[in-house]
PDB file of C-alpha atoms in Angstrom:
ATOM      1  CA  LEU L1171       0.000   0.000   0.000  1.00 48.00           C
ATOM      2  CA  LYS L1172       1.388   3.313  -1.046  1.00 51.00           C
ATOM      3  CA  GLU L1173       2.072   5.452   1.984  1.00 52.00           C
ATOM      4  CA  GLN L1174      -0.644   8.065   2.441  1.00 48.00           C
ATOM      5  CA  PRO L1175      -0.465  11.271   4.453  1.00 48.00           C
ATOM      6  CA  LEU L1176      -2.600  11.395   7.605  1.00 45.00           C
ATOM      7  CA  SER L1177      -4.633  14.189   6.093  1.00 43.00           C
ATOM      8  CA  ALA L1178      -6.022  11.766   3.531  1.00 43.00           C
ATOM      9  CA  LEU L1179      -7.709   9.637   6.183  1.00 41.00           C
ATOM     10  CA  THR L1180     -10.456   9.961   8.735  1.00 41.00           C
ATOM     11  CA  PHE L1181     -10.934   7.599  11.642  1.00 39.00           C
ATOM     12  CA  ARG L1182     -13.935   6.192  13.478  1.00 42.00           C
ATOM     13  CA  ALA L1183     -14.160   5.027  17.124  1.00 41.00           C
ATOM     14  CA  THR L1184     -12.765   1.569  16.336  1.00 44.00           C
ATOM     15  CA  SER L1185      -9.725   3.190  14.668  1.00 46.00           C
ATOM     16  CA  ALA L1186     -10.565   1.544  11.333  1.00 47.00           C
ATOM     17  CA  PRO L1187      -9.508   3.947   8.489  1.00 52.00           C
ATOM     18  CA  TYR L1188     -11.947   5.272   5.901  1.00 52.00           C
ATOM     19  CA  LEU L1189     -10.514   4.952   2.412  1.00 54.00           C
ATOM     20  CA  ASN L1190     -11.550   6.839  -0.695  1.00 58.00           C
ATOM     21  CA  SER L1191     -12.095   4.957  -3.956  1.00 59.00           C
ATOM     22  CA  GLN L1192      -8.599   5.676  -5.263  1.00 63.00           C
ATOM     23  CA  GLN L1193      -6.985   4.394  -2.083  1.00 59.00           C
ATOM     24  CA  ALA L1194      -9.218   1.319  -2.081  1.00 52.00           C
ATOM     25  CA  ASN L1195      -8.150   0.455  -5.617  1.00 59.00           C
ATOM     26  CA  GLN L1196      -4.508   0.676  -4.525  1.00 59.00           C
ATOM     27  CA  LEU L1197      -4.937  -1.901  -1.754  1.00 53.00           C
ATOM     28  CA  PRO L1198      -2.893  -4.984  -2.665  1.00 52.00           C
ATOM     29  CA  GLU L1199      -4.887  -8.190  -2.985  1.00 52.00           C
ATOM     30  CA  ARG L1200      -2.843  -9.748  -0.217  1.00 45.00           C
ATOM     31  CA  VAL L1201      -4.157  -7.190   2.310  1.00 49.00           C
ATOM     32  CA  ASN L1202      -7.705  -8.301   1.634  1.00 50.00           C
ATOM     33  CA  THR L1203      -6.623 -11.956   1.818  1.00 53.00           C
ATOM     34  CA  LEU L1204      -4.432 -11.886   4.908  1.00 49.00           C
ATOM     35  CA  SER L1205      -5.931  -9.244   7.181  1.00 51.00           C
ATOM     36  CA  ASN L1206      -9.643 -10.102   7.210  1.00 51.00           C
ATOM     37  CA  PHE L1207     -10.474  -6.601   5.962  1.00 47.00           C
ATOM     38  CA  ARG L1208     -13.731  -6.296   4.049  1.00 50.00           C
ATOM     39  CA  LEU L1209     -14.460  -3.309   1.839  1.00 47.00           C
ATOM     40  CA  LEU L1210     -18.010  -2.216   2.475  1.00 49.00           C
ATOM     41  CA  PRO L1211     -20.000   0.648   0.998  1.00 48.00           C
ATOM     42  CA  ASN L1212     -20.111   3.646   3.322  1.00 48.00           C
ATOM     43  CA  VAL L1213     -23.637   3.614   4.755  1.00 47.00           C
ATOM     44  CA  GLY L1214     -23.272   6.766   6.777  1.00 48.00           C
ATOM     45  CA  CYS L1215     -21.154   5.767   9.782  1.00 46.00           C
ATOM     46  CA  GLN L1216     -20.280   8.630  12.094  1.00 48.00           C
ATOM     47  CA  THR L1217     -16.725   9.824  11.602  1.00 47.00           C
ATOM     48  CA  PHE L1218     -14.137  11.798  13.467  1.00 47.00           C
ATOM     49  CA  PRO L1219     -12.730  13.887  10.575  1.00 50.00           C
ATOM     50  CA  ALA L1220      -9.052  14.736  10.312  1.00 48.00           C
ATOM     51  CA  TYR L1221      -7.687  17.433   8.038  1.00 46.00           C
ATOM     52  CA  GLY L1222      -8.428  16.705   4.420  1.00 49.00           C
ATOM     53  CA  ARG L1223     -11.233  16.768   1.921  1.00 49.00           C
ATOM     54  CA  ILE L1224     -14.599  16.288   3.606  1.00 49.00           C
ATOM     55  CA  ASP L1225     -18.127  17.125   2.605  1.00 51.00           C
ATOM     56  CA  GLY L1226     -20.642  19.148   4.617  1.00 52.00           C
ATOM     57  CA  SER L1227     -21.691  16.146   6.694  1.00 53.00           C
ATOM     58  CA  GLY L1228     -18.155  15.353   7.784  1.00 53.00           C
ATOM     59  CA  LYS L1229     -17.939  12.225   5.570  1.00 50.00           C
ATOM     60  CA  ASN L1230     -15.739  12.052   2.548  1.00 50.00           C
ATOM     61  CA  MET L1231     -15.125   8.351   1.861  1.00 47.00           C
ATOM     62  CA  ARG L1232     -17.026   5.834  -0.216  1.00 48.00           C
ATOM     63  CA  TYR L1233     -15.520   2.689   1.282  1.00 45.00           C
ATOM     64  CA  THR L1234     -14.867   1.492   4.814  1.00 46.00           C
ATOM     65  CA  ALA L1235     -12.278  -1.049   5.904  1.00 49.00           C
ATOM     66  CA  SER L1236     -14.401  -3.044   8.357  1.00 50.00           C
ATOM     67  CA  ILE L1237     -12.990  -5.537  10.881  1.00 51.00           C
ATOM     68  CA  ASP L1238     -15.039  -8.234  12.560  1.00 56.00           C
ATOM     69  CA  ASN L1239     -15.799  -7.407  16.216  1.00 56.00           C
ATOM     70  CA  ASN L1240     -14.306 -10.683  17.478  1.00 59.00           C
ATOM     71  CA  LEU L1241     -11.125  -9.947  15.537  1.00 57.00           C
ATOM     72  CA  MET L1242     -10.934  -6.471  17.043  1.00 56.00           C
ATOM     73  CA  CYS L1243     -11.299  -7.993  20.510  1.00 56.00           C
ATOM     74  CA  ALA L1244      -8.471 -10.394  19.700  1.00 57.00           C
ATOM     75  CA  PHE L1245      -6.239  -7.492  18.603  1.00 56.00           C
ATOM     76  CA  ALA L1246      -7.069  -5.634  21.819  1.00 60.00           C
ATOM     77  CA  GLY L1247      -6.291  -8.701  23.924  1.00 59.00           C
ATOM     78  CA  THR L1248      -9.800  -8.945  25.356  1.00 61.00           C
ATOM     79  CA  PRO L1249     -12.307 -11.750  24.680  1.00 63.00           C
ATOM     80  CA  PRO L1250     -15.728 -10.929  23.242  1.00 61.00           C
ATOM     81  CA  MET L1251     -18.352 -10.228  25.896  1.00 62.00           C
ATOM     82  CA  PRO L1252     -20.341 -13.441  26.579  1.00 61.00           C
ATOM     83  CA  LYS L1253     -24.108 -13.410  26.869  1.00 62.00           C
ATOM     84  CA  LYS L1254     -25.244 -12.933  30.445  1.00 67.00           C
ATOM     85  CA  ARG L1255     -26.792 -16.014  31.998  1.00 72.00           C
ATOM     86  CA  PRO L1256     -29.154 -16.124  34.960  1.00 78.00           C
ATOM     87  CA  ASN L1257     -27.303 -16.654  38.247  1.00 88.00           C
ATOM     88  CA  LYS L1258     -28.314 -19.286  40.787  1.00 91.00           C
ATOM     89  CA  TYR L1259     -30.502 -16.838  42.716  1.00 93.00           C
ATOM     90  CA  GLN L1260     -32.478 -15.953  39.594  1.00 94.00           C
ATOM     91  CA  LEU L1261     -32.902 -19.643  38.804  1.00 93.00           C
ATOM     92  CA  MET L1262     -34.188 -20.343  42.317  1.00 93.00           C
ATOM     93  CA  LEU L1263     -36.861 -17.665  42.111  1.00 95.00           C
ATOM     94  CA  LYS L1264     -37.717 -17.764  38.407  1.00 94.00           C
ATOM     95  CA  ASN L1265     -41.120 -19.445  38.875  1.00 95.00           C
ATOM     96  CA  PHE L1266     -42.293 -17.220  41.726  1.00 98.00           C
ATOM     97  CA  ASP L1267     -43.183 -13.600  42.278  1.00 97.00           C
ATOM     98  CA  THR L1268     -41.000 -12.863  45.290  1.00 98.00           C
ATOM     99  CA  SER L1269     -41.115  -9.998  47.768  1.00 97.00           C
ATOM    100  CA  ILE L1270     -38.647  -9.323  50.565  1.00 98.00           C
ATOM    101  CA  VAL L1271     -40.296  -7.837  53.652  1.00 97.00           C
ATOM    102  CA  PRO L1272     -38.423  -6.630  56.755  1.00 96.00           C
ATOM    103  CA  CYS L1273     -40.291  -7.717  59.872  1.00 95.00           C
ATOM    104  CA  PRO L1274     -40.943  -4.879  62.335  1.00 88.00           C
ATOM    105  CA  LEU L1275     -41.505  -5.515  66.035  1.00 91.00           C
ATOM    106  CA  LEU L1276     -45.234  -6.096  65.519  1.00 89.00           C
ATOM    107  CA  VAL L1277     -44.509  -8.955  63.097  1.00 90.00           C
ATOM    108  CA  ARG L1278     -41.731 -10.410  65.235  1.00 94.00           C
ATOM    109  CA  ARG L1279     -44.100 -10.659  68.186  1.00 93.00           C
ATOM    110  CA  GLU L1280     -46.360 -12.817  66.048  1.00 90.00           C
ATOM    111  CA  LEU L1281     -43.444 -15.146  65.252  1.00 93.00           C
ATOM    112  CA  ARG L1282     -42.427 -16.005  68.821  1.00 94.00           C
ATOM    113  CA  ASP L1283     -44.732 -19.006  69.084  1.00 94.00           C
ATOM    114  CA  LEU L1284     -43.703 -20.278  65.636  1.00 95.00           C
ATOM    115  CA  PHE L1285     -39.978 -20.199  66.420  1.00 96.00           C
ATOM    116  CA  PRO L1286     -39.690 -20.569  70.222  1.00 93.00           C
ATOM    117  CA  THR L1287     -35.985 -21.458  70.075  1.00 92.00           C
ATOM    118  CA  VAL L1288     -35.069 -18.391  67.992  1.00 94.00           C
ATOM    119  CA  ASP L1289     -34.560 -14.925  69.475  1.00 94.00           C
ATOM    120  CA  VAL L1290     -36.944 -13.174  67.097  1.00 94.00           C
ATOM    121  CA  MET L1291     -37.540 -10.198  69.421  1.00 94.00           C
ATOM    122  CA  ASN L1292     -33.960  -8.968  69.635  1.00 92.00           C
ATOM    123  CA  ARG L1293     -32.775  -9.856  66.148  1.00 91.00           C
ATOM    124  CA  THR L1294     -33.574  -8.470  62.734  1.00 94.00           C
ATOM    125  CA  MET L1295     -36.054 -10.680  60.901  1.00 97.00           C
ATOM    126  CA  THR L1296     -36.776 -10.742  57.174  1.00 98.00           C
ATOM    127  CA  ALA L1297     -39.506 -12.571  55.272  1.00 98.00           C
ATOM    128  CA  LEU L1298     -39.182 -13.801  51.696  1.00 98.00           C
ATOM    129  CA  CYS L1299     -42.710 -14.279  50.367  1.00 98.00           C
ATOM    130  CA  LEU L1300     -42.910 -16.482  47.274  1.00 98.00           C
ATOM    131  CA  SER L1301     -46.187 -16.154  45.359  1.00 98.00           C
ATOM    132  CA  LYS L1302     -47.358 -18.103  42.334  1.00 98.00           C
ATOM    133  CA  LYS L1303     -50.263 -17.016  40.169  1.00 97.00           C
ATOM    134  CA  THR L1304     -52.819 -19.796  39.707  1.00 98.00           C
ATOM    135  CA  LEU L1305     -55.120 -20.677  36.856  1.00 97.00           C
ATOM    136  CA  ASN L1306     -57.921 -21.361  39.326  1.00 97.00           C
ATOM    137  CA  ASP L1307     -59.492 -18.806  41.631  1.00 96.00           C
ATOM    138  CA  MET L1308     -58.663 -20.027  45.126  1.00 94.00           C
ATOM    139  CA  VAL L1309     -61.841 -18.514  46.575  1.00 92.00           C
ATOM    140  CA  VAL L1310     -63.900 -21.346  45.108  1.00 90.00           C
ATOM    141  CA  TRP L1311     -62.954 -24.918  45.970  1.00 90.00           C
ATOM    142  CA  SER L1312     -62.521 -27.328  43.060  1.00 94.00           C
ATOM    143  CA  ALA L1313     -60.615 -30.542  42.459  1.00 96.00           C
ATOM    144  CA  GLU L1314     -58.553 -28.788  39.780  1.00 97.00           C
ATOM    145  CA  GLY L1315     -57.753 -25.900  42.099  1.00 96.00           C
ATOM    146  CA  GLU L1316     -56.753 -28.225  44.922  1.00 96.00           C
ATOM    147  CA  ALA L1317     -54.443 -30.201  42.625  1.00 98.00           C
ATOM    148  CA  GLU L1318     -52.882 -26.957  41.380  1.00 98.00           C
ATOM    149  CA  ARG L1319     -52.342 -25.784  44.949  1.00 97.00           C
ATOM    150  CA  GLU L1320     -50.622 -29.044  45.918  1.00 97.00           C
ATOM    151  CA  ASN L1321     -48.295 -28.886  42.906  1.00 98.00           C
ATOM    152  CA  ILE L1322     -47.316 -25.303  43.688  1.00 98.00           C
ATOM    153  CA  ASN L1323     -46.753 -26.148  47.354  1.00 98.00           C
ATOM    154  CA  GLU L1324     -44.430 -28.989  46.349  1.00 98.00           C
ATOM    155  CA  ASP L1325     -42.494 -26.600  44.103  1.00 98.00           C
ATOM    156  CA  PHE L1326     -42.308 -24.062  46.912  1.00 98.00           C
ATOM    157  CA  ILE L1327     -40.900 -26.610  49.366  1.00 98.00           C
ATOM    158  CA  ASN L1328     -38.125 -27.567  46.939  1.00 97.00           C
ATOM    159  CA  VAL L1329     -37.208 -23.935  46.292  1.00 98.00           C
ATOM    160  CA  ALA L1330     -37.484 -22.979  49.974  1.00 98.00           C
ATOM    161  CA  LYS L1331     -35.042 -25.749  50.921  1.00 98.00           C
ATOM    162  CA  ASP L1332     -32.484 -24.270  48.514  1.00 97.00           C
ATOM    163  CA  ILE L1333     -33.083 -20.747  49.829  1.00 98.00           C
ATOM    164  CA  VAL L1334     -32.697 -21.823  53.469  1.00 98.00           C
ATOM    165  CA  CYS L1335     -29.538 -23.794  52.676  1.00 97.00           C
ATOM    166  CA  THR L1336     -28.044 -20.813  50.822  1.00 97.00           C
ATOM    167  CA  ILE L1337     -28.833 -18.364  53.629  1.00 98.00           C
ATOM    168  CA  ARG L1338     -27.423 -20.720  56.275  1.00 98.00           C
ATOM    169  CA  ASP L1339     -24.238 -21.065  54.230  1.00 97.00           C
ATOM    170  CA  HIS L1340     -23.831 -17.307  54.744  1.00 97.00           C
ATOM    171  CA  GLY L1341     -23.975 -17.713  58.520  1.00 97.00           C
ATOM    172  CA  TYR L1342     -27.597 -16.794  59.203  1.00 98.00           C
ATOM    173  CA  TRP L1343     -30.554 -18.715  60.575  1.00 98.00           C
ATOM    174  CA  ALA L1344     -33.447 -19.452  58.206  1.00 98.00           C
ATOM    175  CA  ASP L1345     -36.537 -21.652  58.058  1.00 98.00           C
ATOM    176  CA  PHE L1346     -39.750 -21.785  56.066  1.00 98.00           C
ATOM    177  CA  ILE L1347     -43.367 -22.597  56.785  1.00 98.00           C
ATOM    178  CA  ASP L1348     -44.489 -25.985  55.492  1.00 98.00           C
ATOM    179  CA  PRO L1349     -47.619 -25.076  53.491  1.00 97.00           C
ATOM    180  CA  PHE L1350     -49.207 -28.449  54.214  1.00 96.00           C
ATOM    181  CA  SER L1351     -48.900 -28.309  58.008  1.00 96.00           C
ATOM    182  CA  GLY L1352     -48.519 -24.574  58.634  1.00 96.00           C
ATOM    183  CA  LYS L1353     -45.540 -25.333  60.907  1.00 96.00           C
ATOM    184  CA  PRO L1354     -41.831 -24.526  60.565  1.00 97.00           C
ATOM    185  CA  PHE L1355     -40.115 -27.100  58.365  1.00 97.00           C
ATOM    186  CA  TYR L1356     -36.781 -27.397  60.201  1.00 96.00           C
ATOM    187  CA  SER L1357     -37.272 -25.827  63.634  1.00 93.00           C
ATOM    188  CA  GLY L1358     -38.360 -27.656  66.771  1.00 86.00           C
ATOM    189  CA  TYR L1359     -41.940 -28.787  67.251  1.00 88.00           C
ATOM    190  CA  THR L1360     -44.553 -26.186  68.126  1.00 92.00           C
ATOM    191  CA  ASN L1361     -48.329 -26.097  68.353  1.00 93.00           C
ATOM    192  CA  ALA L1362     -48.383 -22.741  66.570  1.00 95.00           C
ATOM    193  CA  THR L1363     -49.225 -22.615  62.867  1.00 96.00           C
ATOM    194  CA  LEU L1364     -49.157 -20.048  60.072  1.00 95.00           C
ATOM    195  CA  PHE L1365     -51.348 -20.834  57.080  1.00 94.00           C
ATOM    196  CA  GLU L1366     -51.594 -18.485  54.124  1.00 92.00           C
ATOM    197  CA  THR L1367     -55.075 -17.324  55.166  1.00 93.00           C
ATOM    198  CA  ASP L1368     -53.796 -16.225  58.577  1.00 94.00           C
ATOM    199  CA  GLU L1369     -54.413 -12.563  59.443  1.00 92.00           C
ATOM    200  CA  ARG L1370     -50.679 -12.141  60.035  1.00 93.00           C
ATOM    201  CA  TYR L1371     -50.127 -12.213  56.278  1.00 95.00           C
ATOM    202  CA  SER L1372     -51.709  -8.765  56.178  1.00 94.00           C
ATOM    203  CA  LEU L1373     -48.507  -7.584  57.906  1.00 93.00           C
ATOM    204  CA  LEU L1374     -46.437  -8.949  55.014  1.00 95.00           C
ATOM    205  CA  GLY L1375     -48.059  -7.028  52.178  1.00 95.00           C
ATOM    206  CA  PHE L1376     -51.094  -9.214  51.442  1.00 97.00           C
ATOM    207  CA  THR L1377     -54.802  -8.776  52.028  1.00 96.00           C
ATOM    208  CA  VAL L1378     -56.682 -11.435  53.982  1.00 96.00           C
ATOM    209  CA  GLU L1379     -60.443 -11.272  53.502  1.00 94.00           C
ATOM    210  CA  ASP L1380     -63.152 -13.066  55.428  1.00 89.00           C
ATOM    211  CA  MET L1381     -65.581 -14.503  52.873  1.00 85.00           C
ATOM    212  CA  VAL L1382     -67.992 -15.748  55.615  1.00 81.00           C
ATOM    213  CA  CYS L1383     -67.556 -19.367  54.549  1.00 82.00           C
ATOM    214  CA  CYS L1384     -63.752 -19.083  54.578  1.00 86.00           C
ATOM    215  CA  LYS L1385     -60.818 -16.700  54.537  1.00 92.00           C
ATOM    216  CA  VAL L1386     -58.839 -15.954  51.397  1.00 95.00           C
ATOM    217  CA  ILE L1387     -55.481 -14.316  50.793  1.00 97.00           C
ATOM    218  CA  LYS L1388     -55.180 -11.757  48.002  1.00 97.00           C
ATOM    219  CA  HIS L1389     -52.018 -10.748  46.188  1.00 97.00           C
ATOM    220  CA  PRO L1390     -51.545  -7.103  45.064  1.00 96.00           C
ATOM    221  CA  LYS L1391     -51.249  -8.233  41.404  1.00 96.00           C
ATOM    222  CA  PHE L1392     -52.853 -11.678  41.253  1.00 97.00           C
ATOM    223  CA  GLY L1393     -55.847 -11.162  43.512  1.00 97.00           C
ATOM    224  CA  SER L1394     -57.205 -14.451  44.864  1.00 96.00           C
ATOM    225  CA  ASN L1395     -55.563 -16.439  42.037  1.00 97.00           C
ATOM    226  CA  VAL L1396     -52.502 -17.108  44.132  1.00 98.00           C
ATOM    227  CA  VAL L1397     -50.662 -19.548  46.383  1.00 98.00           C
ATOM    228  CA  VAL L1398     -48.158 -18.079  48.853  1.00 98.00           C
ATOM    229  CA  GLY L1399     -45.216 -19.566  50.745  1.00 98.00           C
ATOM    230  CA  THR L1400     -42.844 -17.833  53.159  1.00 98.00           C
ATOM    231  CA  VAL L1401     -39.226 -18.149  54.270  1.00 98.00           C
ATOM    232  CA  PHE L1402     -38.101 -16.392  57.462  1.00 98.00           C
ATOM    233  CA  THR L1403     -34.508 -15.467  58.286  1.00 98.00           C
ATOM    234  CA  ASN L1404     -32.541 -13.271  60.669  1.00 97.00           C
ATOM    235  CA  ALA L1405     -30.413 -12.051  57.759  1.00 98.00           C
ATOM    236  CA  PRO L1406     -31.069  -8.293  57.556  1.00 96.00           C
ATOM    237  CA  GLU L1407     -32.082  -6.497  54.371  1.00 94.00           C
ATOM    238  CA  TYR L1408     -28.620  -4.991  54.019  1.00 96.00           C
ATOM    239  CA  SER L1409     -26.824  -8.362  54.254  1.00 97.00           C
ATOM    240  CA  THR L1410     -24.993  -9.623  51.182  1.00 97.00           C
ATOM    241  CA  ILE L1411     -27.204 -12.673  50.729  1.00 97.00           C
ATOM    242  CA  ILE L1412     -30.483 -10.721  50.914  1.00 98.00           C
ATOM    243  CA  LYS L1413     -29.067  -8.173  48.467  1.00 97.00           C
ATOM    244  CA  GLU L1414     -28.267 -11.045  46.101  1.00 96.00           C
ATOM    245  CA  PHE L1415     -31.871 -12.215  46.262  1.00 97.00           C
ATOM    246  CA  SER L1416     -33.091  -8.638  45.781  1.00 96.00           C
ATOM    247  CA  GLU L1417     -31.020  -8.274  42.613  1.00 96.00           C
ATOM    248  CA  ALA L1418     -32.326 -11.610  41.331  1.00 96.00           C
ATOM    249  CA  ILE L1419     -35.906 -10.447  41.887  1.00 96.00           C
ATOM    250  CA  LYS L1420     -35.254  -7.286  39.862  1.00 94.00           C
ATOM    251  CA  LYS L1421     -33.745  -9.253  36.972  1.00 92.00           C
ATOM    252  CA  ASN L1422     -36.397 -11.980  36.810  1.00 86.00           C
TER     253      ASN L1422
END
């Protein structure tokens, strides 16, 4: 390639030179063969003009020497950016609408009987409420609705086990309410229960309505088409593990 003065070239952000038609015709065939350059028609890329002949728009070249992005990354010594994949926290929560609720003193008082061996009064407590929208309205009993509820409860138990294990690995206590018995899954035996139609769920962001024949829990988005499960932990909202779950909720 015949040496060209700098004034004959303009450069874009990737530092690939813009060549006019005369310069393009002077490119040796071996440059095209060996360097992975492709001559493309100028389709109006933004330029950073140097001194030289330019038109009113700041573009003066008909052809662009274009380099594949992966090749540019190789020249720069950096690998191409991989596609982001869901992390383990996102995968845990992907099938549930999850809310993280700090438990004030009023809520913690209601938890003393559920977790008698845990100091819930003098420690921070946080609830992770996992909700799943249902096809069936849970106000009206039906065989289909009951089967759907059982399937969701089974899914919740499997996910809750993973959540509890993950939180405990970070040095905090955690347990969840077995939706079938209303009792803590791991903690010591207690006569106290917490079913999803319990009034205490109104302290966790839900509405519990008395329908005369029964009580029903309502979700802010799903209404009564919902099944809810809850994990309790003494990990505070500002802890690393709860922040990880918060970020996963935002991304899901």
